[in-house]
Amino acid sequence: MKNPKRTLEIFLLIFSFLAISACSNLEDEKLKAFNSQVAGIKITAFDSIFSTTFKEQTLKIFPQFLNGIDEVVTLEEIPKRVIYINDKVSKDLVIDTSEEAEYSVYMKVGSVKSNTLRIKVMDVNTRTYISRIEISQGDSTFSPYAISGISRIDLKPRIYNYKEQEFEADFYPPYSVWYDGMEYSDPIDILVNRTGNIPYYVVSGDKKSEVQYIISREKPDFSMIYSLPIIFHIVEGPKSRDVQSEEIQGILDDTNGHFRNDKSLIRKSHNTVDSGIQFTLALTDTLGNMLVEPGIHRIKTDEEIFPFNTDLTNEFIFEHLWDPEKYVNVFLMELSGVGGFASYPREYPADQIPPLSFNYMAAVGMSSYRNSKTLTHELGHLFGLRHIFNNDEYEPCKDGDGLPDTESYLKQGNILAKSPAIYCNDIPFYSTNYMDYIGAKNSFTLDQVLRMREVISKNIYLPAIDSKGKVEAGPFVKGKLDLTIKSIE
């Protein structure tokens, strides 16, 4: 007779073997699926710096699984993850924090290994220890430029604790800010009253930040006022709304305020300046006749919509364009794809000026024209300004517009956000520039003004600078429209 106990033991042994084999096969399948999707692992730690206050601490590690182009992959099932601390397998992620030490931490899933984290244990006073100290102009700007006698700056110290985190307000260490040899306890709204490189830094205890500099310049002579006649071509399609002449005057008043640096309820750049550029409604048409509605030319059309940078749109504009040597042309029309667009100025040798072959104008959509800042942005393009941001993800600090005193940042990931833009050092700043897509949009910088005034004074395709609105009639010979020359939004 068979021994029941022996039989049961054999059965359990076989069952255990089969269960282990099944689990192993399942794990192999998970690992196979994992390897087909994942090329790398990136881990981060909730805390990477600890004090000796407690004898031990448990690490909190968070993994991300990445494909071959460093995109995060979401997995339905994850194979066994193994954490190594100082090259030894750790089951509980507990580290000894009773004395100063450093640990290396990484994760492995199969043969795929993560980055290595450095965990540090420090024997310091956690309430008072300063790991580093720095100073900047806060979130207002990362441009060091200022204008003597005009600019007022705010200086923002940042003091970091043992965890490399800024101290909370209740525990912030005392500090003093030094600007141009003078000590400030509240470095807000400081007048820049001289030219040159002006030093500033912050001191807290025995720690001192790196010395930073304000580059202060004299304001150039902008006594010459550039007053340009402007004509609004209102394109009236089947579904267009009626635009009244009073609205046009209001838009023009706002636009002039932008260019003449009117006051704003919202903080402006400290490096902004009156451009000395303004616009007057044209009083006469191309034949010298007085306009019934000053500054307005109404165009009837059967077209319902004008897509951005299409042949249809560009040919329509070119057909109705008035002589840009005598008028600043602005088209109000039903656009799709953009809120507005414009053309950059073009340069030619003085003895080789060709007939006009591109749309030197600004266009604003019917849905955007009431926001006069859209027109200001497009006129900035017309006068040679580019967007302040850049589109090169491989060079996030690359200058977007070639002007030193504007803040550039990587457009990707910022442009649709209503929160502050992120400078290339990963610190947010408060954008104020008209040539941005986000932020307050209430400032032109000195370098931008210098560029616009240079373009206006030298550009053959801009009208007289002292116009009172009357334009002398004269021939306007257009060339052939070059459809390869595209506008900028």
XYZ file of C-alpha atoms in Angstrom:
489
model
C 0.000 0.000 0.000
C 1.279 3.392 -0.935
C 2.305 5.797 1.791
C -0.224 8.720 1.648
C 2.211 11.078 3.297
C 4.914 10.236 0.781
C 2.489 10.672 -2.083
C 1.455 14.117 -0.810
C 5.071 15.191 -0.513
C 5.765 14.150 -4.078
C 2.632 15.934 -5.269
C 3.581 19.164 -3.497
C 7.088 18.930 -4.885
C 5.792 18.531 -8.412
C 3.254 21.329 -7.900
C 5.935 23.664 -6.554
C 8.189 22.863 -9.504
C 5.393 23.543 -11.963
C 4.440 26.788 -10.171
C 8.027 28.009 -10.161
C 8.368 27.070 -13.808
C 5.144 28.902 -14.668
C 6.239 32.003 -12.749
C 9.609 31.857 -14.434
C 7.976 31.618 -17.842
C 5.665 34.514 -16.978
C 8.620 36.617 -15.820
C 10.471 35.735 -19.021
C 7.484 36.898 -21.065
C 7.336 40.176 -19.110
C 11.054 40.689 -19.624
C 10.762 39.968 -23.330
C 7.973 42.538 -23.692
C 9.962 44.982 -21.575
C 13.095 44.648 -23.718
C 11.075 45.199 -26.899
C 9.839 48.590 -25.647
C 12.465 49.932 -23.249
C 15.979 51.096 -24.087
C 16.809 52.866 -20.849
C 15.755 53.595 -17.282
C 15.881 56.956 -15.553
C 15.488 57.046 -11.773
C 15.007 59.996 -9.447
C 14.903 60.176 -5.659
C 12.426 62.054 -3.506
C 15.433 63.096 -1.374
C 19.078 62.829 -2.355
C 20.554 64.614 0.673
C 19.996 63.579 4.303
C 21.218 64.781 7.667
C 22.540 62.695 10.561
C 19.496 63.600 12.664
C 18.133 60.056 12.293
C 20.086 56.792 12.379
C 18.568 55.464 9.184
C 16.322 56.551 6.334
C 14.351 54.768 3.639
C 14.964 55.906 0.078
C 12.042 56.695 -2.212
C 13.040 55.884 -5.786
C 10.895 56.692 -8.839
C 11.684 55.071 -12.207
C 10.831 56.175 -15.734
C 11.174 53.773 -18.640
C 12.423 55.276 -21.905
C 12.377 54.116 -25.501
C 15.179 54.563 -28.023
C 14.503 58.298 -28.451
C 14.211 59.034 -24.732
C 10.425 59.182 -24.690
C 8.643 57.868 -21.592
C 7.023 54.470 -22.129
C 3.947 53.354 -20.180
C 4.029 49.625 -19.446
C 1.083 47.405 -18.548
C 3.354 44.997 -16.676
C 6.853 45.554 -15.316
C 9.347 42.727 -14.680
C 11.206 42.414 -11.414
C 13.092 45.579 -10.493
C 16.279 45.316 -8.470
C 17.767 48.281 -6.579
C 21.504 48.362 -5.897
C 23.029 50.503 -3.140
C 26.814 50.681 -3.346
C 26.646 47.782 -5.838
C 24.773 45.514 -3.413
C 21.171 44.403 -3.809
C 18.860 46.242 -1.407
C 15.482 44.807 -0.506
C 14.245 47.517 1.846
C 16.072 50.636 0.461
C 17.219 51.546 3.979
C 20.504 53.453 4.343
C 22.564 54.244 7.430
C 22.370 57.990 8.154
C 24.040 57.994 11.565
C 27.207 59.532 10.132
C 28.396 61.354 7.039
C 28.458 59.095 4.001
C 27.799 58.862 0.279
C 25.851 56.166 -1.517
C 25.495 55.232 -5.172
C 22.080 53.930 -6.193
C 20.894 52.397 -9.450
C 18.190 50.054 -10.722
C 18.326 47.071 -13.039
C 15.536 45.323 -14.904
C 17.022 42.313 -16.594
C 20.131 43.611 -18.356
C 18.879 47.222 -18.583
C 20.609 49.465 -16.060
C 19.477 52.930 -14.970
C 21.451 56.063 -14.313
C 23.304 56.206 -10.986
C 22.096 58.530 -8.231
C 24.419 59.995 -5.633
C 22.902 60.074 -2.154
C 24.667 62.186 0.452
C 24.475 62.174 4.269
C 25.677 65.386 5.952
C 26.425 66.198 9.588
C 25.074 69.778 9.602
C 22.539 71.985 11.362
C 19.559 71.462 9.089
C 17.951 74.771 10.044
C 20.912 77.043 9.375
C 23.296 75.332 6.960
C 23.671 77.248 3.668
C 24.698 75.114 0.705
C 24.850 77.985 -1.767
C 23.744 81.552 -2.285
C 22.978 83.487 -5.448
C 21.380 86.702 -6.657
C 19.578 87.775 -9.801
C 16.919 90.195 -10.954
C 14.249 87.787 -9.812
C 11.774 86.572 -12.397
C 11.642 89.969 -14.110
C 14.532 89.467 -16.517
C 17.686 87.557 -17.281
C 19.037 90.358 -19.427
C 21.725 92.359 -17.595
C 21.104 95.545 -19.614
C 19.736 98.804 -18.243
C 19.437 102.476 -19.199
C 21.064 105.103 -16.998
C 18.586 107.475 -15.397
C 15.589 105.439 -16.570
C 15.837 101.835 -15.418
C 14.725 100.723 -11.975
C 15.688 97.210 -10.958
C 14.695 94.640 -8.348
C 17.376 92.326 -6.980
C 16.369 88.918 -5.680
C 18.690 86.867 -3.414
C 18.158 83.118 -3.198
C 19.649 81.140 -0.307
C 19.596 77.335 -0.341
C 19.580 74.896 2.579
C 21.449 71.612 2.994
C 19.034 69.901 0.585
C 19.816 72.428 -2.158
C 16.302 73.820 -1.731
C 15.547 77.484 -1.120
C 14.862 78.216 2.542
C 11.218 78.564 3.502
C 10.198 82.109 4.396
C 9.937 81.427 8.146
C 13.495 80.080 8.267
C 15.166 82.389 5.756
C 18.647 83.431 6.931
C 19.394 87.164 7.311
C 21.251 88.667 4.366
C 22.390 91.957 2.891
C 22.500 92.950 -0.766
C 25.324 95.111 -2.085
C 24.729 97.166 -5.232
C 27.384 99.497 -6.615
C 29.133 99.640 -3.240
C 25.984 100.377 -1.216
C 24.201 97.996 1.163
C 20.459 97.360 0.742
C 18.215 95.427 3.097
C 15.265 95.769 0.699
C 16.728 95.885 -2.832
C 13.534 96.857 -4.640
C 13.053 99.617 -7.242
C 16.705 100.709 -7.308
C 17.385 103.522 -9.791
C 20.262 102.844 -12.180
C 21.953 106.237 -12.137
C 25.217 105.727 -14.005
C 26.605 103.955 -17.047
C 29.097 101.109 -17.112
C 29.237 97.688 -15.465
C 27.606 97.974 -12.040
C 28.360 95.120 -9.577
C 25.907 93.539 -7.160
C 25.998 90.513 -4.853
C 24.467 89.125 -1.655
C 26.080 88.129 1.661
C 24.643 85.839 4.344
C 26.837 84.856 7.275
C 30.193 83.803 5.869
C 28.738 83.001 2.431
C 28.866 85.376 -0.522
C 27.312 84.953 -3.934
C 29.114 85.391 -7.216
C 29.300 89.031 -8.266
C 26.815 89.894 -11.026
C 26.791 93.019 -13.185
C 24.241 95.412 -14.606
C 25.364 96.716 -18.003
C 24.088 100.282 -17.962
C 23.968 102.410 -21.122
C 23.150 105.997 -21.980
C 19.833 106.583 -23.683
C 20.513 107.629 -27.294
C 19.092 110.824 -28.737
C 15.607 109.945 -29.944
C 14.434 113.537 -30.376
C 13.673 112.823 -34.048
C 10.079 111.562 -34.033
C 9.225 109.158 -36.850
C 5.582 109.792 -37.745
C 4.343 107.410 -40.427
C 1.039 107.542 -42.381
C -0.892 104.293 -42.008
C -3.702 102.855 -44.110
C -6.014 100.120 -42.821
C -7.310 97.940 -45.673
C -10.503 96.487 -44.213
C -11.348 93.365 -46.217
C -15.110 92.846 -46.048
C -16.154 89.292 -46.908
C -19.548 87.564 -46.709
C -19.130 86.749 -43.010
C -16.970 89.662 -41.882
C -18.136 91.888 -39.078
C -18.472 95.631 -39.604
C -15.429 97.544 -38.438
C -16.229 101.138 -37.506
C -13.863 104.060 -38.032
C -13.993 104.793 -34.296
C -12.541 101.336 -33.642
C -9.666 102.021 -36.013
C -8.863 105.261 -34.208
C -8.885 103.410 -30.888
C -6.551 100.710 -32.209
C -4.205 103.371 -33.558
C -4.176 105.243 -30.240
C -3.288 102.026 -28.403
C -0.589 101.155 -30.924
C 0.964 104.601 -30.638
C 0.938 104.189 -26.876
C 2.828 100.924 -27.214
C 5.506 102.452 -29.421
C 5.776 105.591 -27.275
C 6.169 103.531 -24.078
C 2.965 104.588 -22.337
C 2.553 103.568 -18.717
C 1.131 100.138 -17.978
C -0.775 98.756 -15.016
C 1.332 95.608 -15.410
C 5.050 95.632 -14.702
C 7.168 96.526 -17.737
C 10.751 95.706 -18.600
C 13.193 98.041 -16.821
C 15.060 98.217 -20.136
C 12.169 99.670 -22.125
C 12.251 103.095 -23.760
C 10.102 105.447 -25.855
C 10.850 104.511 -29.476
C 9.912 107.898 -30.920
C 7.873 106.021 -33.556
C 4.210 106.817 -34.106
C 1.517 106.537 -36.756
C -1.014 108.947 -38.239
C -4.106 107.978 -40.197
C -3.520 108.637 -43.896
C -5.702 111.511 -45.096
C -5.341 111.027 -48.849
C -5.551 108.055 -51.211
C -3.104 107.003 -53.925
C -4.475 109.669 -56.287
C -4.184 112.452 -53.754
C -7.919 112.574 -53.008
C -9.086 113.078 -49.433
C -10.276 109.853 -47.836
C -13.886 109.821 -46.645
C -12.720 107.805 -43.646
C -9.191 108.834 -42.644
C -6.810 105.885 -42.672
C -9.393 103.426 -44.017
C -9.665 101.660 -47.382
C -12.565 99.206 -47.599
C -12.288 96.221 -49.952
C -15.260 94.013 -50.885
C -14.595 90.327 -51.565
C -16.465 87.062 -52.035
C -13.751 85.151 -50.199
C -14.817 83.988 -46.747
C -11.375 83.128 -45.388
C -7.717 83.816 -46.181
C -5.361 81.012 -45.053
C -1.907 82.027 -43.855
C 0.872 82.172 -46.475
C -1.176 80.674 -49.316
C -0.957 81.931 -52.890
C -4.599 83.053 -52.653
C -3.915 85.275 -49.653
C -0.597 86.643 -50.880
C -1.917 87.449 -54.366
C -4.987 89.189 -52.918
C -2.855 91.365 -50.650
C -0.398 92.217 -53.437
C -3.261 93.279 -55.701
C -4.622 95.731 -53.128
C -1.340 96.929 -51.607
C -0.764 100.680 -51.682
C 2.690 102.103 -52.280
C 4.687 101.108 -49.161
C 7.073 103.989 -49.809
C 4.155 106.265 -48.922
C 1.979 104.239 -46.553
C 2.331 101.685 -43.798
C -0.094 99.039 -45.080
C -2.213 97.098 -42.583
C -4.791 94.526 -43.735
C -7.698 93.554 -41.480
C -9.106 90.319 -42.888
C -10.586 86.941 -42.032
C -7.484 84.809 -41.464
C -7.082 81.151 -40.628
C -4.111 79.558 -38.926
C -2.744 82.731 -37.325
C -3.867 85.883 -35.553
C -1.659 88.038 -37.749
C 1.447 88.116 -39.923
C 3.871 90.540 -41.523
C 6.923 90.783 -43.757
C 10.490 91.539 -42.798
C 12.189 94.470 -44.534
C 14.587 93.643 -47.351
C 17.872 95.344 -48.193
C 19.161 96.207 -51.648
C 22.165 98.177 -52.928
C 21.188 101.807 -53.523
C 21.754 101.484 -57.274
C 19.990 98.122 -57.621
C 16.543 98.724 -56.143
C 14.040 96.466 -57.951
C 10.302 97.034 -58.326
C 8.347 95.783 -55.331
C 7.942 91.996 -55.556
C 6.724 91.051 -52.062
C 3.994 92.032 -49.623
C 5.622 94.621 -47.385
C 2.737 95.006 -44.945
C 1.174 93.748 -41.740
C -2.039 91.726 -41.575
C -4.281 91.133 -38.569
C -7.194 88.721 -38.340
C -10.718 89.928 -37.697
C -10.740 87.846 -34.521
C -7.545 89.520 -33.263
C -7.624 93.144 -34.384
C -9.296 94.422 -31.223
C -6.218 93.282 -29.320
C -3.963 96.102 -30.479
C -0.896 94.235 -29.216
C -1.284 91.869 -32.176
C -0.835 94.819 -34.529
C 2.103 96.108 -32.478
C 3.751 92.671 -32.729
C 3.295 92.551 -36.515
C 4.554 96.116 -36.990
C 7.608 95.084 -34.995
C 8.274 92.452 -37.686
C 7.703 95.076 -40.380
C 10.438 97.189 -38.775
C 12.932 94.333 -38.585
C 12.249 92.655 -35.230
C 12.214 88.896 -34.827
C 10.644 86.773 -32.106
C 12.676 86.780 -28.909
C 12.402 82.998 -28.483
C 14.257 80.351 -30.460
C 13.166 77.032 -31.941
C 16.392 75.037 -31.589
C 15.853 72.352 -28.940
C 19.527 71.388 -29.200
C 20.647 74.924 -28.278
C 18.060 76.165 -25.746
C 20.168 79.218 -24.858
C 20.611 80.281 -28.481
C 19.739 83.949 -29.049
C 16.371 84.115 -30.780
C 16.547 87.584 -32.315
C 20.219 88.557 -32.321
C 19.691 91.380 -29.823
C 21.679 91.196 -26.555
C 19.133 92.880 -24.288
C 16.143 90.600 -24.953
C 15.571 87.310 -23.124
C 15.655 84.303 -25.388
C 14.205 80.934 -24.473
C 13.270 77.678 -26.141
C 9.819 78.033 -27.667
C 8.975 74.327 -27.369
C 6.995 73.573 -24.226
C 6.487 77.236 -23.279
C 4.463 78.880 -25.947
C 0.976 77.611 -25.130
C 1.447 77.893 -21.388
C 0.068 80.923 -19.617
C 2.627 80.474 -16.854
C 6.010 82.222 -17.104
C 8.418 81.217 -19.825
C 11.331 79.034 -18.748
C 14.774 80.446 -19.419
C 17.493 78.083 -20.605
C 18.773 77.651 -17.021
C 15.366 76.155 -16.078
C 14.355 79.232 -14.047
C 11.024 80.900 -14.927
C 10.983 84.560 -15.869
C 8.233 87.087 -16.469
C 8.131 87.926 -20.166
C 7.133 91.485 -21.076
C 8.218 91.751 -24.707
C 5.883 92.645 -27.556
C 7.778 90.190 -29.769
C 6.875 87.212 -27.595
C 3.728 85.086 -27.804
C 3.140 84.962 -24.045
C 3.494 87.236 -21.043
C 2.474 90.852 -20.529
C 3.609 92.031 -23.988
C 4.077 95.662 -22.997
C 7.737 96.507 -23.716
C 10.257 97.142 -26.482
C 13.876 97.081 -25.311
C 16.505 99.660 -26.206
C 18.189 97.347 -28.730
C 14.829 96.657 -30.367
C 14.119 100.375 -30.640
C 17.546 101.014 -32.141
C 16.905 98.350 -34.774
C 13.443 99.676 -35.659
C 14.667 103.257 -35.983
C 17.542 102.122 -38.181
C 15.170 100.187 -40.458
C 12.788 103.134 -40.738
C 15.573 105.603 -41.519
C 17.215 103.391 -44.179
C 14.442 101.254 -45.643
C 13.359 102.265 -49.140
C 9.932 100.697 -48.595
C 8.794 102.960 -45.778
C 7.155 106.389 -46.034
C 8.486 109.801 -45.037
C 9.262 110.114 -41.352
C 7.513 113.431 -40.687
C 4.163 112.839 -42.357
C 1.067 114.596 -41.060
C -1.183 112.135 -42.858
C -1.211 113.747 -46.304
C 0.506 111.678 -48.960
C 1.676 113.086 -52.280
C 0.164 111.280 -55.257
C 2.577 109.614 -57.624
C 3.150 106.537 -59.745
C 3.483 103.169 -58.061
C 4.973 100.509 -60.296
C 4.751 97.008 -58.873
C 6.985 94.184 -59.961
C 5.905 90.559 -60.208
C 4.917 88.979 -56.908
C 7.521 86.488 -55.721
C 5.435 83.792 -54.043
C 8.533 82.201 -52.514
C 8.891 85.171 -50.142
C 6.799 84.204 -47.120
C 5.501 86.219 -44.207
C 6.188 85.660 -40.511
C 3.400 85.252 -37.953
